[in-house]
Amino acid sequence: MSDAFQNGRTVIDTIESEGYEAYFVGGCVRDYLINRTIKDIDITTNATPDTVESLFDKTIDIGKKHGTIIVMIDDEQIEVTTYRTETTYSDYRRPDEVNFTSSLEEDLKRRDFTVNAIAMTSDMSIMDPNNGQVDIERRLIQTVGDAEERFTEDALRMLRALRFSVQLQFDISEDTLTAVKRYAHLIEHVSIERIVVEVIKMYKTNEIYNYKATIIESGILQYVPVLKQLDLDLFQTLKSNSLLAELAAQIYYNHVNDSTLKQLRISNDAIAYIKNMVELMKAAKSQYKDARLLAYKFTKERLDDCILLIDKNRTLLEDIDLKFLVEAQNAHPQLPIYSASDLAIDGHDILKITNRPAGRWLREVIQALETHVLLGELNNDKDSLTDWVKTHDDFA
Ligand code: ATP
Ligand code: MG
């Protein structure tokens, strides 16, 4: 028996000992049947959230009105959700109300894809009224029930179809893909935060490349802020395991406008990362005459990421000088300084040496010192730098 289910089994056994039903469901059952690493355990039960809460010492209420309680066993968070059906959807996003049901079959029917709608008892017997195992066998993502209906209920499911297809390397069934194409525009009703979560999951798998043609074919990108600007030829040909690097390449070639990145509601750090990557790609073309100067301007991690991207896309990004970047990468660990504060003298020292009032010239002197030290033309010690400043006080 797979160990990943151990704490979940404790939860199921406890619920069952009170006379209720409880089953493993969703991703954990799917991944167990495919033989993939199991990430987190979801359990479905006919016990109400209040009952579930009363049965365990440590619980977290993350959405009682949607039926979900987290049960903590040995620091593992196990999501326990009461059987439910979803009623009418008026905004293509969330059901207007959630109804609990006493039927496992009803609960499985409201789930998104057949492969996600399989239940399993604590002793690993499978309940699969929607034939999810057949689709696992065929490696197929297919909605439970009518695809058009399911996507008009909740438009995010279209993106989830693509995401699971990428993650599991499954195809999307013809009906399901046709429905995605037909209703792609409804993704505009879904919050950008939820969209980005799915897109980032697609990149995390390292498998997105083989599914880019399908993503394009789905037509969904054109309804997502920022991603609607992607040049589709570049998107299809670029091999990247990161959304941020993908965006950097698109900005580098002037397809995506970097001032729109905020619309993705990603963190400021993520935006800074993208912009810095673009700057590096541009810098690697020409700006710096010596690899050590390039290395000084960028972090080792950024150089590594950029080299990875260019290495995987040599013909596509051929105007960026990979050799120069690798030279900078090699130089990085041995640089004599990593910032102006590593210089043996600082601004105050320079003002004292020159006996001049501060001004724009000071920044220029410091930059000159940085360059000379980086290029090995000056030793980074107080005497050498002081001498240099004394003999070069012709700064405007
Ligand atoms: P993973 O955790 O690997 O991303 P998962 O299948 O566990 O995959 P979750 O988002 O954790 O996906 O959802 C758990 C289960 O809840 C799914 O397997 C599915 O049965 C159901 N589910 C989640 N989101 C939806 C949705 N939008 N519509 C219908 N069912 C859903
Ligand atoms: Mg999950």
Coordinates of C-alpha atoms and ligand atoms in Angstrom, one line a residue:
M1 CA 0.0 0.0 0.0
S2 CA 1.2 3.4 -0.9
D3 CA 2.5 5.4 2.1
A4 CA 1.3 8.7 0.9
F5 CA -2.2 7.6 1.9
Q6 CA -1.4 6.8 5.5
N7 CA -2.6 9.9 7.2
G8 CA -5.6 10.1 4.9
R9 CA -6.5 6.6 5.8
T10 CA -6.6 7.6 9.5
V11 CA -9.0 10.4 8.5
I12 CA -11.2 8.0 6.5
D13 CA -11.3 5.4 9.2
T14 CA -12.2 7.9 11.9
I15 CA -15.1 9.3 9.8
E16 CA -16.3 5.8 8.9
S17 CA -16.2 4.7 12.5
E18 CA -18.9 7.3 13.2
G19 CA -21.1 5.7 10.5
Y20 CA -20.3 8.1 7.6
E21 CA -18.8 7.4 4.2
A22 CA -15.4 8.8 3.2
Y23 CA -13.2 8.3 0.1
F24 CA -10.0 9.5 -1.4
V25 CA -10.8 11.5 -4.5
G26 CA -9.4 13.7 -7.2
G27 CA -5.7 14.2 -7.9
C28 CA -4.4 11.8 -5.3
V29 CA -6.4 8.9 -6.8
R30 CA -5.6 9.9 -10.3
D31 CA -1.8 10.2 -9.6
Y32 CA -1.8 6.9 -7.7
L33 CA -3.4 5.1 -10.7
I34 CA -0.9 6.7 -13.1
N35 CA 1.9 6.0 -10.8
R36 CA 2.8 9.7 -10.4
T37 CA 4.1 11.2 -7.2
I38 CA 1.1 12.1 -5.0
K39 CA 1.1 15.7 -3.9
D40 CA -1.8 16.3 -1.6
I41 CA -4.7 14.2 -0.3
D42 CA -8.3 15.1 -0.9
I43 CA -11.1 13.2 0.8
T44 CA -14.8 13.4 0.0
T45 CA -17.4 12.5 2.6
N46 CA -21.1 12.6 3.4
A47 CA -20.4 13.9 6.9
T48 CA -21.1 17.7 7.2
P49 CA -18.2 20.1 7.7
D50 CA -19.4 20.6 11.3
T51 CA -19.2 16.8 11.9
V52 CA -15.8 16.6 10.3
E53 CA -14.6 19.4 12.6
S54 CA -15.9 17.7 15.6
L55 CA -14.1 14.4 14.9
F56 CA -10.5 15.7 14.8
D57 CA -8.3 17.7 17.2
K58 CA -6.8 20.0 14.7
T59 CA -8.8 21.4 11.8
I60 CA -8.8 24.5 9.8
D61 CA -11.9 26.0 8.3
I62 CA -10.9 27.1 4.8
G63 CA -14.3 27.2 3.3
K64 CA -17.0 25.6 5.4
K65 CA -19.8 27.1 3.3
H66 CA -18.3 25.3 0.3
G67 CA -18.0 22.2 2.4
T68 CA -14.2 22.1 2.9
I69 CA -12.4 21.6 6.2
I70 CA -8.7 20.9 6.5
V71 CA -7.8 18.1 8.9
M72 CA -4.2 18.2 10.2
I73 CA -2.6 14.8 10.9
D74 CA 1.1 14.8 11.7
D75 CA 1.5 18.2 10.1
E76 CA -0.1 17.0 6.9
Q77 CA -3.0 19.0 5.7
I78 CA -5.8 16.8 4.4
E79 CA -8.7 18.5 2.6
V80 CA -12.0 17.0 3.5
T81 CA -15.0 18.1 1.5
T82 CA -18.6 17.2 2.0
Y83 CA -20.3 15.6 -1.1
R84 CA -21.9 18.4 -3.0
T85 CA -23.6 19.3 -6.2
E86 CA -23.3 22.6 -7.8
T87 CA -26.4 24.4 -8.8
T88 CA -26.7 27.3 -11.2
Y89 CA -23.8 29.4 -12.4
S90 CA -24.6 32.9 -13.5
D91 CA -21.1 34.3 -13.9
Y92 CA -19.1 31.5 -15.5
R93 CA -17.0 31.3 -12.3
R94 CA -18.6 30.1 -9.1
P95 CA -21.8 28.3 -8.5
D96 CA -24.4 30.6 -7.1
E97 CA -24.9 28.2 -4.3
V98 CA -23.5 24.9 -3.1
N99 CA -25.8 22.1 -2.2
F100 CA -24.7 19.2 -0.2
T101 CA -25.8 15.8 -1.3
S102 CA -25.8 12.3 0.3
S103 CA -24.7 10.7 -2.9
L104 CA -21.1 10.0 -3.9
E105 CA -22.1 9.6 -7.5
E106 CA -23.6 13.1 -7.5
D107 CA -20.4 14.5 -6.0
L108 CA -18.2 12.7 -8.6
K109 CA -20.5 14.0 -11.4
R110 CA -19.8 17.7 -10.5
R111 CA -16.0 17.2 -10.8
D112 CA -14.2 18.6 -13.8
F113 CA -12.6 15.7 -15.7
T114 CA -13.2 12.0 -15.7
V115 CA -9.6 11.3 -14.5
N116 CA -10.3 13.6 -11.5
A117 CA -13.6 12.0 -10.7
I118 CA -12.5 8.6 -9.3
A119 CA -13.0 7.7 -5.7
M120 CA -11.1 5.2 -3.7
T121 CA -11.8 3.5 -0.3
S122 CA -9.2 3.4 2.4
D123 CA -8.3 -0.1 1.3
M124 CA -7.7 1.0 -2.2
S125 CA -10.9 -0.2 -4.0
I126 CA -11.9 2.0 -6.8
M127 CA -15.3 3.6 -7.5
D128 CA -15.4 5.0 -10.9
P129 CA -18.9 5.6 -12.3
N130 CA -17.5 8.1 -14.9
N131 CA -15.0 5.7 -16.4
G132 CA -12.0 7.8 -15.5
Q133 CA -9.8 4.7 -15.5
V134 CA -10.6 4.2 -19.2
D135 CA -9.4 7.7 -19.9
I136 CA -6.3 7.2 -17.8
E137 CA -5.6 4.2 -20.0
R138 CA -6.2 6.2 -23.1
R139 CA -4.3 9.2 -21.7
L140 CA -7.2 11.5 -22.3
I141 CA -8.6 14.6 -20.6
Q142 CA -12.3 14.7 -21.0
T143 CA -15.0 16.5 -19.0
V144 CA -17.5 14.6 -16.9
G145 CA -20.6 15.1 -18.9
D146 CA -21.2 17.7 -21.6
A147 CA -18.1 19.8 -22.2
E148 CA -19.9 22.9 -23.3
E149 CA -22.1 22.8 -20.3
R150 CA -19.2 22.3 -17.9
F151 CA -17.2 25.1 -19.4
T152 CA -20.0 27.6 -19.3
E153 CA -20.6 26.7 -15.7
D154 CA -16.9 27.4 -14.8
A155 CA -14.7 28.8 -17.5
L156 CA -11.5 28.1 -15.5
R157 CA -12.0 24.4 -16.3
M158 CA -10.9 25.2 -19.9
L159 CA -7.5 26.3 -18.6
R160 CA -7.4 23.3 -16.2
A161 CA -8.0 21.0 -19.2
L162 CA -4.9 22.4 -20.8
R163 CA -3.0 22.4 -17.6
F164 CA -3.7 18.7 -16.8
S165 CA -3.0 17.8 -20.4
V166 CA 0.5 19.4 -20.1
Q167 CA 1.1 18.0 -16.6
L168 CA 0.0 14.5 -17.3
Q169 CA 1.1 14.6 -21.0
F170 CA -2.4 13.5 -21.9
D171 CA -4.3 14.5 -25.0
I172 CA -7.6 16.5 -24.7
S173 CA -10.6 14.6 -26.1
E174 CA -12.0 16.0 -29.3
D175 CA -15.3 17.1 -27.8
T176 CA -13.6 18.8 -24.9
L177 CA -11.1 20.6 -27.1
T178 CA -13.8 21.7 -29.5
A179 CA -15.7 23.1 -26.5
V180 CA -12.7 25.0 -25.3
K181 CA -12.3 26.6 -28.7
R182 CA -15.9 27.6 -28.7
Y183 CA -16.0 29.1 -25.3
A184 CA -12.4 30.3 -25.0
H185 CA -13.7 33.9 -24.7
L186 CA -15.4 33.0 -21.4
I187 CA -12.0 33.0 -19.7
E188 CA -12.3 36.7 -19.6
H189 CA -14.7 36.2 -16.7
V190 CA -12.1 34.4 -14.6
S191 CA -9.8 36.4 -12.3
I192 CA -6.3 36.8 -13.6
E193 CA -4.9 35.4 -10.3
R194 CA -6.6 32.1 -10.9
I195 CA -5.5 32.1 -14.6
V196 CA -1.9 32.7 -13.7
V197 CA -1.8 29.9 -11.1
E198 CA -2.8 27.5 -13.9
V199 CA -0.3 28.9 -16.4
I200 CA 2.5 28.7 -13.9
K201 CA 1.6 25.1 -13.2
M202 CA 1.9 24.4 -16.9
Y203 CA 5.5 25.7 -16.9
K204 CA 6.5 23.9 -13.8
T205 CA 6.2 20.6 -15.5
N206 CA 8.9 21.2 -18.0
E207 CA 6.6 19.7 -20.6
I208 CA 4.8 22.7 -21.9
Y209 CA 6.7 22.8 -25.1
N210 CA 5.0 19.7 -26.6
Y211 CA 1.6 21.2 -25.9
K212 CA 2.1 24.7 -27.1
A213 CA 0.4 23.9 -30.4
T214 CA -2.7 22.8 -28.5
I215 CA -2.6 25.8 -26.3
I216 CA -2.5 28.0 -29.4
E217 CA -5.2 26.0 -31.1
S218 CA -7.5 26.4 -28.1
G219 CA -7.6 30.1 -28.8
I220 CA -7.6 30.9 -25.1
L221 CA -4.4 33.1 -25.0
Q222 CA -6.1 35.9 -26.9
Y223 CA -8.5 36.4 -24.1
V224 CA -5.9 36.6 -21.3
P225 CA -4.4 40.0 -20.4
V226 CA -0.8 40.3 -21.4
L227 CA -0.7 36.8 -22.9
K228 CA -2.9 38.2 -25.7
Q229 CA 0.1 40.1 -26.9
L230 CA 2.3 37.0 -27.3
D231 CA 3.7 36.5 -30.8
L232 CA 2.4 33.0 -31.4
D233 CA 5.2 31.9 -33.7
L234 CA 7.7 32.8 -31.0
F235 CA 5.6 31.2 -28.3
Q236 CA 5.3 28.0 -30.3
T237 CA 9.0 27.7 -31.0
L238 CA 10.5 28.9 -27.7
K239 CA 11.5 26.2 -25.3
S240 CA 11.2 27.6 -21.8
N241 CA 10.4 26.1 -18.5
S242 CA 9.4 29.4 -16.9
L243 CA 6.6 31.9 -17.7
L244 CA 8.9 34.7 -16.6
A245 CA 11.6 33.8 -19.1
E246 CA 9.0 33.3 -21.8
L247 CA 7.7 36.8 -21.2
A248 CA 11.2 38.2 -21.2
A249 CA 11.9 36.8 -24.6
Q250 CA 8.6 38.2 -25.9
I251 CA 9.4 41.6 -24.5
Y252 CA 13.0 41.4 -25.9
Y253 CA 11.5 41.0 -29.4
N254 CA 9.0 43.8 -28.7
H255 CA 5.9 41.7 -28.9
V256 CA 4.8 42.2 -25.3
N257 CA 4.9 45.7 -23.8
D258 CA 6.6 45.5 -20.4
S259 CA 4.5 48.3 -19.0
T260 CA 1.5 46.0 -19.1
L261 CA 3.0 43.2 -16.9
K262 CA 1.2 44.6 -13.9
Q263 CA -2.0 43.3 -15.4
L264 CA -0.9 39.8 -14.6
R265 CA -1.0 40.7 -10.9
I266 CA 2.3 38.9 -10.3
S267 CA 4.6 40.1 -7.6
N268 CA 6.9 43.1 -8.0
D269 CA 9.8 40.7 -7.7
A270 CA 8.5 38.7 -10.6
I271 CA 8.2 41.8 -12.7
A272 CA 11.7 43.0 -11.7
Y273 CA 13.0 39.5 -12.7
I274 CA 11.4 39.8 -16.2
K275 CA 12.7 43.3 -16.8
N276 CA 16.2 42.4 -15.5
M277 CA 16.3 39.4 -17.8
V278 CA 15.3 41.6 -20.8
E279 CA 18.1 44.0 -19.8
L280 CA 20.6 41.2 -19.7
M281 CA 19.5 39.9 -23.1
K282 CA 20.0 43.3 -24.5
A283 CA 23.3 43.9 -22.7
A284 CA 24.7 40.6 -23.9
K285 CA 24.3 41.8 -27.5
S286 CA 26.6 44.8 -27.4
Q287 CA 26.6 47.2 -24.5
Y288 CA 29.5 45.8 -22.5
K289 CA 33.0 45.4 -24.0
D290 CA 34.2 43.0 -21.4
A291 CA 32.4 40.0 -19.9
R292 CA 33.6 41.0 -16.4
L293 CA 31.6 44.3 -16.7
L294 CA 28.5 42.3 -17.7
A295 CA 29.0 39.9 -14.8
Y296 CA 29.2 42.8 -12.4
K297 CA 25.8 44.2 -13.5
F298 CA 23.8 41.0 -13.1
T299 CA 23.5 38.2 -10.5
K300 CA 24.9 34.8 -11.1
E301 CA 21.3 33.4 -11.0
R302 CA 20.1 35.7 -13.7
L303 CA 23.1 34.8 -15.9
D304 CA 22.4 31.1 -15.3
D305 CA 18.7 31.5 -16.2
C306 CA 19.5 33.5 -19.3
I307 CA 22.1 31.0 -20.5
L308 CA 19.7 28.2 -20.0
L309 CA 17.1 29.9 -22.1
I310 CA 19.4 30.8 -24.9
D311 CA 21.1 27.4 -24.9
K312 CA 17.8 25.7 -25.4
N313 CA 16.9 28.1 -28.2
R314 CA 20.1 28.7 -30.1
T315 CA 18.7 29.2 -33.5
L316 CA 15.8 31.3 -32.2
L317 CA 17.8 33.6 -30.0
E318 CA 20.9 33.6 -32.2
D319 CA 21.4 37.4 -32.0
I320 CA 22.2 37.1 -28.4
D321 CA 25.9 36.2 -27.8
L322 CA 25.8 33.0 -25.7
K323 CA 29.6 32.8 -25.6
F324 CA 29.8 36.2 -24.1
L325 CA 27.2 35.3 -21.5
V326 CA 29.1 32.1 -20.6
E327 CA 32.3 34.1 -20.3
A328 CA 30.4 36.4 -17.8
Q329 CA 29.1 33.4 -15.9
N330 CA 32.6 32.0 -15.5
A331 CA 34.0 35.4 -14.5
H332 CA 31.2 36.0 -11.9
P333 CA 32.6 34.0 -8.9
Q334 CA 36.0 35.7 -9.2
L335 CA 35.1 39.3 -9.6
P336 CA 37.2 41.6 -7.4
I337 CA 34.1 43.6 -6.3
Y338 CA 30.3 43.0 -6.5
S339 CA 29.1 46.5 -5.8
A340 CA 30.5 50.0 -5.3
S341 CA 30.4 49.4 -1.5
D342 CA 33.2 46.8 -2.0
L343 CA 35.6 49.5 -3.3
A344 CA 38.4 50.3 -0.8
I345 CA 37.3 53.9 -0.8
D346 CA 33.9 55.5 -0.7
G347 CA 32.3 58.8 -1.7
H348 CA 33.3 60.5 1.5
D349 CA 37.0 59.5 1.0
I350 CA 36.8 60.9 -2.6
L351 CA 35.4 64.2 -1.4
K352 CA 38.2 64.5 1.1
I353 CA 40.9 63.6 -1.4
T354 CA 39.7 66.0 -4.0
N355 CA 38.5 68.7 -1.6
R356 CA 35.6 69.4 -4.0
P357 CA 31.9 69.7 -3.3
A358 CA 29.8 66.7 -4.2
G359 CA 28.2 66.6 -7.6
R360 CA 27.5 64.5 -10.5
W361 CA 31.2 64.0 -11.1
L362 CA 31.4 61.9 -7.9
R363 CA 29.2 59.2 -9.5
E364 CA 31.5 59.2 -12.5
V365 CA 34.6 58.8 -10.5
I366 CA 33.1 55.9 -8.6
Q367 CA 32.0 54.3 -11.9
A368 CA 35.5 54.7 -13.3
L369 CA 37.0 53.1 -10.2
E370 CA 34.6 50.2 -10.5
T371 CA 35.5 49.6 -14.1
H372 CA 39.3 49.8 -13.6
V373 CA 39.1 47.5 -10.6
L374 CA 36.9 45.0 -12.5
L375 CA 39.3 45.0 -15.4
G376 CA 42.3 44.4 -13.2
E377 CA 43.8 47.8 -14.1
L378 CA 43.7 48.9 -10.5
N379 CA 44.2 47.0 -7.3
N380 CA 41.2 47.4 -4.9
D381 CA 43.2 48.9 -2.0
K382 CA 43.1 52.3 -0.4
D383 CA 46.5 53.6 -1.7
S384 CA 45.9 52.6 -5.3
L385 CA 42.5 54.0 -5.5
T386 CA 43.5 57.2 -3.7
D387 CA 46.5 57.7 -6.1
W388 CA 44.2 57.2 -9.1
V389 CA 41.7 59.8 -7.8
K390 CA 44.5 62.3 -7.1
T391 CA 45.9 62.0 -10.6
H392 CA 42.5 62.1 -12.3
D393 CA 40.7 65.1 -11.0
D394 CA 39.6 66.3 -14.4
F395 CA 36.0 65.2 -13.9
A396 CA 33.5 67.8 -14.9
Ligands
ATP1 P1 -3.3 19.1 -8.4 O1 -3.6 19.2 -6.9 O2 -2.3 18.1 -8.8 O3 -3.2 20.4 -9.1 P2 -6.0 18.1 -8.4 O4 -6.7 17.2 -9.3 O5 -5.9 17.6 -7.0 O6 -4.6 18.4 -9.0 P3 -7.3 20.4 -7.3 O7 -7.3 21.7 -7.9 O8 -6.5 20.2 -6.1 O9 -6.8 19.4 -8.4 O10 -8.8 19.9 -7.1 C1 -9.1 18.7 -6.4 C2 -10.3 18.0 -7.1 O11 -11.4 18.9 -7.0 C3 -10.1 17.8 -8.6 O12 -9.4 16.6 -8.9 C4 -11.5 17.8 -9.1 O13 -12.1 16.6 -8.9 C5 -12.2 18.8 -8.3 N1 -12.1 20.2 -8.9 C6 -11.2 21.2 -8.6 N2 -11.5 22.3 -9.3 C7 -12.6 22.0 -10.0 C8 -13.4 22.8 -10.9 N3 -13.1 24.0 -11.2 N4 -14.5 22.2 -11.4 C9 -14.9 20.9 -11.0 N5 -14.2 20.2 -10.2 C10 -13.0 20.7 -9.7
MG2 MG -5.1 18.7 -5.3

